[in-house]
CSV table of C-alpha atoms in Angstrom, one decimal:
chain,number,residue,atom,x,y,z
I,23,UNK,CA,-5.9,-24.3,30.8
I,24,UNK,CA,-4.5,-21.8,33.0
I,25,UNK,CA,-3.9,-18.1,33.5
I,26,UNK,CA,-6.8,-15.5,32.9
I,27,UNK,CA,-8.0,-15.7,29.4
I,28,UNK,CA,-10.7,-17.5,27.7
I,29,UNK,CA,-10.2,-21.0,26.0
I,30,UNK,CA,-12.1,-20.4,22.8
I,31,UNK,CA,-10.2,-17.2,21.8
I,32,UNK,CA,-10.0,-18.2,17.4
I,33,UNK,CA,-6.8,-16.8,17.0
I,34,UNK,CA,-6.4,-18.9,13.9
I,35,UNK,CA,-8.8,-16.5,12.5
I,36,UNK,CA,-8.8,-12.7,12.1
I,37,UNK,CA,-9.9,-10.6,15.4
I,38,UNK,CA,-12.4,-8.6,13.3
I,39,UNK,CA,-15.7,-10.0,11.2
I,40,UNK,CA,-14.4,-11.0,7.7
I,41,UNK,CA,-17.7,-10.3,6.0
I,42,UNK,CA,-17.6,-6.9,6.3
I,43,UNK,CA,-15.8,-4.1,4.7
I,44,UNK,CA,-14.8,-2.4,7.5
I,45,UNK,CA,-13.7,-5.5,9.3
I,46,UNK,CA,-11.3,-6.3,7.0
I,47,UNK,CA,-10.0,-3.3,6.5
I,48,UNK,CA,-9.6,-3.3,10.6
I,49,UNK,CA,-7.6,-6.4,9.5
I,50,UNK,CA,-5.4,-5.2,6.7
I,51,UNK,CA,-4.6,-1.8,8.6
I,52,UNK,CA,-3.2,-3.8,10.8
I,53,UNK,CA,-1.4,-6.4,8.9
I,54,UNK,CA,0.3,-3.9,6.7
I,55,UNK,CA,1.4,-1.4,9.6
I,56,UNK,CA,4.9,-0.7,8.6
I,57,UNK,CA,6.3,-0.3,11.8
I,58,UNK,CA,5.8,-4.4,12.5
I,59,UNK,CA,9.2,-4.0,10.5
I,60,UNK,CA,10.9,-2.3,13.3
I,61,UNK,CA,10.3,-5.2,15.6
I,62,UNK,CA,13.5,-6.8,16.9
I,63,UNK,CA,14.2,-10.9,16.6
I,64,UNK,CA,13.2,-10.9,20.4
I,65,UNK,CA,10.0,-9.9,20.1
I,66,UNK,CA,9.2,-11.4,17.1
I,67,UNK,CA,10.4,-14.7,19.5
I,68,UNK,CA,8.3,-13.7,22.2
I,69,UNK,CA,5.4,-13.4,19.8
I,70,UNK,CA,5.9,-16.3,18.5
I,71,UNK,CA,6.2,-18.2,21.6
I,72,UNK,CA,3.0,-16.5,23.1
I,73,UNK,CA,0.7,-17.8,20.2
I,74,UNK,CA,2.4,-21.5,20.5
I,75,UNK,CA,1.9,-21.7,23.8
I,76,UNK,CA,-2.1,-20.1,23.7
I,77,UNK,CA,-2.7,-22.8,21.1
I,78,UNK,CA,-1.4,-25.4,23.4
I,79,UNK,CA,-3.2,-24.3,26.2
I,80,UNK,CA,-0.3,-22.7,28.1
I,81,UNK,CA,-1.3,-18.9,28.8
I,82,UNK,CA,1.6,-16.4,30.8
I,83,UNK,CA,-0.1,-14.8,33.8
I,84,UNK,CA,-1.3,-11.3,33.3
I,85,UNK,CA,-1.4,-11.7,29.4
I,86,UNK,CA,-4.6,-10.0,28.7
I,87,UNK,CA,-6.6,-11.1,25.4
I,88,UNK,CA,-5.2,-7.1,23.6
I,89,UNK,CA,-1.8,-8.4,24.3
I,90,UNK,CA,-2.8,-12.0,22.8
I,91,UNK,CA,-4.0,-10.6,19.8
I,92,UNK,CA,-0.9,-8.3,19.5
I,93,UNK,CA,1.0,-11.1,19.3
I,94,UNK,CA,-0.8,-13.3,16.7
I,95,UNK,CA,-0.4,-9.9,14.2
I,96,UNK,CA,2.9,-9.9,15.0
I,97,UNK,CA,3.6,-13.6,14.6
I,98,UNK,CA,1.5,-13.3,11.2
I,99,UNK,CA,3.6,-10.2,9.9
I,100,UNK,CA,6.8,-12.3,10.4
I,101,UNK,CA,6.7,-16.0,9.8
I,102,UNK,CA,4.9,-18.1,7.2
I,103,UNK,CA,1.5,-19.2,8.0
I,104,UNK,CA,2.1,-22.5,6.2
I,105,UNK,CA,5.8,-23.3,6.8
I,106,UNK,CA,6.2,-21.3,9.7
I,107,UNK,CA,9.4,-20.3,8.6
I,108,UNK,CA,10.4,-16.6,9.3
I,109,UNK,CA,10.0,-14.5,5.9
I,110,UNK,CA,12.3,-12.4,4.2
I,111,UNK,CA,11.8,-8.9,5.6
I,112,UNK,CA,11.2,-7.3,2.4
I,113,UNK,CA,8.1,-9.9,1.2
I,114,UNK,CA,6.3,-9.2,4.1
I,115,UNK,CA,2.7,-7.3,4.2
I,116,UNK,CA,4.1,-4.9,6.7
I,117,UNK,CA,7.1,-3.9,4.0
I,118,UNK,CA,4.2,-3.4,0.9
I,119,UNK,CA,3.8,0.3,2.0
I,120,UNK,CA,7.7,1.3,2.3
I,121,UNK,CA,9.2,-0.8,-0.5
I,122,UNK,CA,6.1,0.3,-2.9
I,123,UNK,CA,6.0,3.9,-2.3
I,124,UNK,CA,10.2,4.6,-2.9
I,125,UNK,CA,9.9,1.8,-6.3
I,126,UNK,CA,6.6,3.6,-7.4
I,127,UNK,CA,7.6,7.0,-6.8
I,128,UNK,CA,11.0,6.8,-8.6
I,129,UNK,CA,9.3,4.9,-11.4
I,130,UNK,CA,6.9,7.9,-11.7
I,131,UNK,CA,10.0,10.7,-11.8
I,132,UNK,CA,12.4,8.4,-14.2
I,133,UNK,CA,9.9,7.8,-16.9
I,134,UNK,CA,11.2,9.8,-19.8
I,135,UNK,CA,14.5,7.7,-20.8
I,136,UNK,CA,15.1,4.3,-22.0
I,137,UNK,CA,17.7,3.4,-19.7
I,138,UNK,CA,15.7,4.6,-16.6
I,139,UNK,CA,12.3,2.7,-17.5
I,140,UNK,CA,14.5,-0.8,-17.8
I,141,UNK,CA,15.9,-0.4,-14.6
I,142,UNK,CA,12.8,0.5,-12.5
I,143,UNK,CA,10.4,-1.6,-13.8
I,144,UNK,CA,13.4,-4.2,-13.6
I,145,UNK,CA,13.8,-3.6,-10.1
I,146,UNK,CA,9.7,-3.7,-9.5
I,147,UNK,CA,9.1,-7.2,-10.7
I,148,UNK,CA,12.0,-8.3,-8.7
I,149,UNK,CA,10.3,-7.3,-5.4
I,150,UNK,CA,7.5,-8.7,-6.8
I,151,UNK,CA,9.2,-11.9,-7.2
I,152,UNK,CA,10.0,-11.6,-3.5
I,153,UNK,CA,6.5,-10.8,-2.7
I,154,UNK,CA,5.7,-13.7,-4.4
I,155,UNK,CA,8.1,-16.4,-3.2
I,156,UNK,CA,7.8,-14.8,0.3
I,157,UNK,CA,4.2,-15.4,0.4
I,158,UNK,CA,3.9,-18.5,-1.7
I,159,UNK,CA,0.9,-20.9,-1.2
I,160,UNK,CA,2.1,-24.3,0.8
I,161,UNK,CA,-0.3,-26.2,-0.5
I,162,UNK,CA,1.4,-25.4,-4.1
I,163,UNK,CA,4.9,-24.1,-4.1
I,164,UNK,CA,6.5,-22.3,-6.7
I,165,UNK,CA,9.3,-24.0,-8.2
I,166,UNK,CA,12.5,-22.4,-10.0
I,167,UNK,CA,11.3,-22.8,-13.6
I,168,UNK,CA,7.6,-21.5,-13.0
I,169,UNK,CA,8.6,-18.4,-10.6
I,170,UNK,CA,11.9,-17.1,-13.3
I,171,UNK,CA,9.0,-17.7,-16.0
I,172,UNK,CA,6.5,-15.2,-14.6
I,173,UNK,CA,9.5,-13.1,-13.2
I,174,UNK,CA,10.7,-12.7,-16.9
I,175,UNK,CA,7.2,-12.2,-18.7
I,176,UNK,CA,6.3,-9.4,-16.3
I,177,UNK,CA,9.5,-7.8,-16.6
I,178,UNK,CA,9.1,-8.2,-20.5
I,179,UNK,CA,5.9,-7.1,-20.4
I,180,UNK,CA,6.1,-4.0,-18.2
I,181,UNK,CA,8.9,-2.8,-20.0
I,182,UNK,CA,7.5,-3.6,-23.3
I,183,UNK,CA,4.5,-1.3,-22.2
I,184,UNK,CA,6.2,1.6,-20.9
I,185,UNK,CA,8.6,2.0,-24.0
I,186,UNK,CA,5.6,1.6,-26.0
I,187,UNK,CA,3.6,4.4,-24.4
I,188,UNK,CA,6.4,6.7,-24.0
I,189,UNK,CA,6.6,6.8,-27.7
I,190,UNK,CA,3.3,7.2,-28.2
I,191,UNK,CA,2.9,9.8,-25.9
I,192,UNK,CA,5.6,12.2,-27.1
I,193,UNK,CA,3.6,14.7,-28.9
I,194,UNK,CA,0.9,14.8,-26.2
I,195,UNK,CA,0.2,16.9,-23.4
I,196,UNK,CA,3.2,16.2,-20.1
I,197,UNK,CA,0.6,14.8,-18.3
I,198,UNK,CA,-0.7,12.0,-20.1
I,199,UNK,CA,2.9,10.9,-20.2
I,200,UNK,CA,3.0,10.6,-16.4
I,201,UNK,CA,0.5,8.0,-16.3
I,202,UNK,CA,2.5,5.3,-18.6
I,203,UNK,CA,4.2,3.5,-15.4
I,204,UNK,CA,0.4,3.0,-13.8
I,205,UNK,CA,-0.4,1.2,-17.3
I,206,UNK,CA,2.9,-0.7,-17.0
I,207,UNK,CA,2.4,-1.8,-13.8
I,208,UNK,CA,-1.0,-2.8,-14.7
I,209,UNK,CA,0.4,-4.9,-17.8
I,210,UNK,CA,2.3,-6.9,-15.3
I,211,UNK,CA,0.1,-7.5,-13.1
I,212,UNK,CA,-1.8,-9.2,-15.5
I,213,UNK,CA,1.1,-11.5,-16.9
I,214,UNK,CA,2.4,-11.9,-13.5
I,215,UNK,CA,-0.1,-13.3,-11.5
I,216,UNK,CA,-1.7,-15.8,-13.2
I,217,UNK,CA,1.5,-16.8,-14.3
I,218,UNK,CA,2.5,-16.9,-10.7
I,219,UNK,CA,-0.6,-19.2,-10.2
I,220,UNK,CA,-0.2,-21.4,-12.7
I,221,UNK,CA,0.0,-24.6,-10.9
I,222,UNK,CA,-3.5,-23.1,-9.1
I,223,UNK,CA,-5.0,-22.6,-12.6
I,224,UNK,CA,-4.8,-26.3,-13.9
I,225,UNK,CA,-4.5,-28.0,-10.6
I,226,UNK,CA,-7.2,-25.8,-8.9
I,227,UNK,CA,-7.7,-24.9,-5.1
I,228,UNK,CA,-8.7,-26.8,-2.4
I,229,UNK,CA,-12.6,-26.7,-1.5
I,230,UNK,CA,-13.9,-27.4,2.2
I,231,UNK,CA,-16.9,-27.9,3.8
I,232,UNK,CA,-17.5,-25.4,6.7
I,233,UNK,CA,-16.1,-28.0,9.1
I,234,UNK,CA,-12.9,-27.2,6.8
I,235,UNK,CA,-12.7,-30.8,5.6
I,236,UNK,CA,-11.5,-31.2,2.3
I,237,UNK,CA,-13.6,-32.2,-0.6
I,238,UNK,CA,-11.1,-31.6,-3.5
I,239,UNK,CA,-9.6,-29.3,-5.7
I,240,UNK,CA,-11.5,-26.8,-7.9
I,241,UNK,CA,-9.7,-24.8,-11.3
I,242,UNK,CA,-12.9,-22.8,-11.8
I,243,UNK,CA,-12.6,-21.5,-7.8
I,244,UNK,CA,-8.8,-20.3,-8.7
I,245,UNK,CA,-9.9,-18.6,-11.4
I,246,UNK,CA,-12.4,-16.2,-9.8
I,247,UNK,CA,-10.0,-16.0,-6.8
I,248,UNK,CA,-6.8,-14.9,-9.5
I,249,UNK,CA,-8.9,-12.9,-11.4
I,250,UNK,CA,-9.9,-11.1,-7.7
I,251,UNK,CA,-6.2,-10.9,-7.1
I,252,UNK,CA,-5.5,-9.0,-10.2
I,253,UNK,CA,-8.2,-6.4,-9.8
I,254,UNK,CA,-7.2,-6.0,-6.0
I,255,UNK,CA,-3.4,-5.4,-7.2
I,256,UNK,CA,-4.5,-3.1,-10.0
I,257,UNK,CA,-6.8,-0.5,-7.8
I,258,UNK,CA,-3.8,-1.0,-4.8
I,259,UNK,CA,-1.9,0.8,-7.2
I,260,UNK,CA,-4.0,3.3,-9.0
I,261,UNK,CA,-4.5,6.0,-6.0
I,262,UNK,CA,-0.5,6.3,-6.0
I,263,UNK,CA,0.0,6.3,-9.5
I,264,UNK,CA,-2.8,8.3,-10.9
I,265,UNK,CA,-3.1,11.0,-8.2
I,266,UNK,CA,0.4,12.6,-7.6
I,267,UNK,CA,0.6,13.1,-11.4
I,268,UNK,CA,-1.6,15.8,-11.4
I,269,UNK,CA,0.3,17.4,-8.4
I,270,UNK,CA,3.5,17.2,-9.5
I,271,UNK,CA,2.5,18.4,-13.2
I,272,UNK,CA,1.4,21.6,-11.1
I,273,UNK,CA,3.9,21.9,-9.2
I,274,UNK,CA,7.1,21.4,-11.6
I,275,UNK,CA,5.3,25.1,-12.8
I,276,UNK,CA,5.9,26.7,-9.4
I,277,UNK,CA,9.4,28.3,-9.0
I,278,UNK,CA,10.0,25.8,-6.0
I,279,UNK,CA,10.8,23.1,-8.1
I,280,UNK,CA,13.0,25.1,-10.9
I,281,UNK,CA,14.9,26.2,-7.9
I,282,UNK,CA,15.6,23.0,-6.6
I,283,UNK,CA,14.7,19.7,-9.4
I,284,UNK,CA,16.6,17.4,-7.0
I,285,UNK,CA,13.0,17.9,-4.2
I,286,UNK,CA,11.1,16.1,-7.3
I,287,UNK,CA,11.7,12.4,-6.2
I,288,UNK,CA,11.7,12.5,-2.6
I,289,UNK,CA,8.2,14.8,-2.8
I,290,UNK,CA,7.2,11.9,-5.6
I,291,UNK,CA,7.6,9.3,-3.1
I,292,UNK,CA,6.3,11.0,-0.1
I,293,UNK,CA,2.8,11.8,-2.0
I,294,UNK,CA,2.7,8.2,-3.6
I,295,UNK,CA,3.5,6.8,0.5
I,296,UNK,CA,0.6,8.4,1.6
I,297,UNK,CA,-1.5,6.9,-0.9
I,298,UNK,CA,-0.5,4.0,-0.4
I,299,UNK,CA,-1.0,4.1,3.1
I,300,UNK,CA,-4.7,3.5,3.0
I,301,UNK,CA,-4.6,1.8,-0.7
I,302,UNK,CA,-3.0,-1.2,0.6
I,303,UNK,CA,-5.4,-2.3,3.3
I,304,UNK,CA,-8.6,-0.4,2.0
I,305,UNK,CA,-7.9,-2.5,-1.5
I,306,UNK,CA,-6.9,-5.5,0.3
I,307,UNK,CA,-10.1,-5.7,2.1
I,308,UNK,CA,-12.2,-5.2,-1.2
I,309,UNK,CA,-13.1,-8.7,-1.5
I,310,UNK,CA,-13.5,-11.5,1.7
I,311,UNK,CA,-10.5,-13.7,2.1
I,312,UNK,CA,-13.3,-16.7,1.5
I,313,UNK,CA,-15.8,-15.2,-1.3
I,314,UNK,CA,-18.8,-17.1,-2.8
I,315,UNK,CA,-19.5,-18.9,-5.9
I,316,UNK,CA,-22.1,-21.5,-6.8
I,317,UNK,CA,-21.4,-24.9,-6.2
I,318,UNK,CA,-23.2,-25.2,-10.1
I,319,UNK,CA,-20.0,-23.5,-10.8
I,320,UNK,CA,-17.8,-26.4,-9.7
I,321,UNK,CA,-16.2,-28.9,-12.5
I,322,UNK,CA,-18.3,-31.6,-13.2
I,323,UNK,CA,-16.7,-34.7,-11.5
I,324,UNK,CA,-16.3,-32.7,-8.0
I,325,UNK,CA,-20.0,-31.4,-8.5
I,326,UNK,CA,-21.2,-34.6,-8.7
I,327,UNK,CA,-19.2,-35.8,-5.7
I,328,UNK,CA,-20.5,-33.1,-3.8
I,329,UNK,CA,-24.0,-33.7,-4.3
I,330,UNK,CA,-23.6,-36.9,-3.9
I,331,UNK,CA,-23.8,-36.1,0.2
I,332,UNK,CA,-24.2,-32.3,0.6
I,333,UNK,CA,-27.8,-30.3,-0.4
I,334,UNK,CA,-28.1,-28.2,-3.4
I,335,UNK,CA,-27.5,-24.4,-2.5
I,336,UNK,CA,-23.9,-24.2,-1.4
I,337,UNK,CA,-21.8,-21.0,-2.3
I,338,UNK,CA,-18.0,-21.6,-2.6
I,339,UNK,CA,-15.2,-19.3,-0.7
I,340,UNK,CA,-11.9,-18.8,-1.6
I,341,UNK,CA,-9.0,-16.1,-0.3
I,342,UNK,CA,-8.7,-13.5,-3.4
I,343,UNK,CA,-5.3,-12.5,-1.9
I,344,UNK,CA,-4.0,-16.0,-1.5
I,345,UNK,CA,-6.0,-18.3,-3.6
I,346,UNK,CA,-5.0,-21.6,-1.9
I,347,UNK,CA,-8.3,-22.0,0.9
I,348,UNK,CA,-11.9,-22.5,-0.5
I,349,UNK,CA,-15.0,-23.2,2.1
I,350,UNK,CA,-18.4,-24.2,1.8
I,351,UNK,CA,-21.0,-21.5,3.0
I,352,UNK,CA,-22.3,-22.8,6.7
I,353,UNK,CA,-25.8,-23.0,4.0
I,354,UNK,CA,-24.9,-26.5,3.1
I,355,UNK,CA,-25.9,-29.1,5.4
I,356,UNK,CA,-24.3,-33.2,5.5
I,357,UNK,CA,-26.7,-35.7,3.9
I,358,UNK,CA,-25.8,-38.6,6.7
I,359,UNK,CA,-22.3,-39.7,5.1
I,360,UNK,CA,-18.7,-38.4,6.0
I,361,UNK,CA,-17.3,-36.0,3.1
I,362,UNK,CA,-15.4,-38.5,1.0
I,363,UNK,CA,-11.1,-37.7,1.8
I,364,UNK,CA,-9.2,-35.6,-0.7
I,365,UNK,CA,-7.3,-38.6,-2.0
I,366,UNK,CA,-10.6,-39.7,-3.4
I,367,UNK,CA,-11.8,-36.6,-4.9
């Protein structure tokens, strides 16, 4: 291998330690930086290029291992870890922060009439679905039926939410009214994403050993990693829609605001952007992208196969965010036999 780096630079992996907070949250700041969306084709080529050729042993002269890493986030904040295929520039990570704080904040200001809570919460579960599809798991795509299924429950459900609560919330205080989108949004999340993960939920996950051979495929381990998901989207959301509701109830008193009711939005979405700015990656890095459970926890069948060649004792990971990759804890040891192949599990 030529040029001046290092050969064993993991750059399948994340640069910072994954098992603690602030190592992931090193990670997420960086994957969700916003202005990866200003990057032209070209450098997203170059990027691209860089990574394939470090994993192939080809290194440029003068690229230092900062510029190496640069380009892995930037290959990761554009193309598809699974297919490899370039995403769609608004399902990106590094579009989460932009597209979330103008949808949010307008859903926050257009909250008192019908016709405005149908088209904003219409037009949130549509990015969603973007989000969704952008980022969906290799190892089990979406197809048509099962992504316009969860794409029309959430939609139904947030909707059915926020009417609900705005008419229950009409003889109460101005304030408590501005908190109905945040439930809204919260009702969705909770029909979208396991709907979302459907296939995940009766199929199950994949579980490795630490070697990342595959053992088989666990429902229980996508349940704890969907139900992660759901509580990670949930909090994302909650600095951006539960604080600027007590600044704006303040400040539509101030003479500012009489004067000029048009500064409401764009001051909306500038508090909720700010918010969001360290909500996104502080939330995303609440749980380890490969978290524990007990192998006890496992469904019977694979349990047994499991022990059948690995010690008692192993804790199971999975990614919260994307729950598609589970790992055995490095605690488990082989028992003298090869991990039987998936197609046996």
């Amino acid at each position: 291998m030529s040029g001046e780096l290092p050969p064993n630079i993991n750059i399948q992996e994340p640069r910072w330690d994954q098992s603690t907070f602030v190592g992931r949250a090193s990670h997420f700041f960086t994957v969700t930086d916003p202005r990866n969306l200003l990057l032209t084709n070209q450098q997203l080529e170059d990027a691209r290029k860089t990574v394939h050729d470090y994993r192939q042993g080809v290194v440029p002269p003068g690229l230092t291992e900062n510029e190496l890493w640069r380009a892995k986030y930037i290959y990761d904040s554009a193309f598809h870890p699974d297919t490899g295929e370039k995403m769609v520039l608004i399902g990106r990570m590094s579009a989460q922060v932009p597209m979330n704080m103008t949808i949010t904040g307008c859903m926050m200001t257009f909250y008192r009439t019908t016709p405005a809570v149908l088209f904003w919460q219409w037009i949130n579960q549509s990015f969603n679905a973007v989000v969704n599809y952008t980022n969906r798991s290799g190892d089990a795509p979406l197809t048509v039926s099962e992504l316009g299924t969860a794409y029309v429950s959430a939609t139904t459900g947030a909707v059915a939410t926020a009417l609900g609560l705005n008419a229950l919330t009409k003889h109460v205080s101005p304030l408590i009214g501005r908190f109905v989108p945040f439930a809204a949004v919260a009702a969705a999340n909770c029909i979208n994403i396991p709907l979302m993960r459907q296939r995940e939920l009766k199929v199950g996950i994949p579980v490795t050993d630490e070697n990342g051979t595959r053992l088989g495929e666990s429902a229980q381990a996508a349940q704890q990693a969907i139900a992660q998901v759901v509580v990670s989207r949930i909090l994302m959301a909650a600095p951006g829609m539960a604080i600027p509701p007590f600044i704006m109830n303040a400040l539509e008193k101030k003479a500012f605001l009489k004067r000029f009711p048009w500064m409401s939005a764009p001051i909306q979405v500038g508090l909720v952007g700010f918010c969001l700015v360290f909500a996104t990656p502080l939330c995303c890095a609440l749980f380890p992208q490969k978290s524990s459970m007990s192998v006890t926890s496992l469904e019977a069948e694979l349990h047994r196969q499991a022990s059948a060649w690995l010690l008692p004792g192993t804790d199971l990971l999975q990614d919260p965010r994307q729950p598609v990759e589970s790992a055995l804890r490095p605690a488990w040891r082989r028992v003298g036999q090869a991990p039987p192949s998936p197609s046996h599990i």
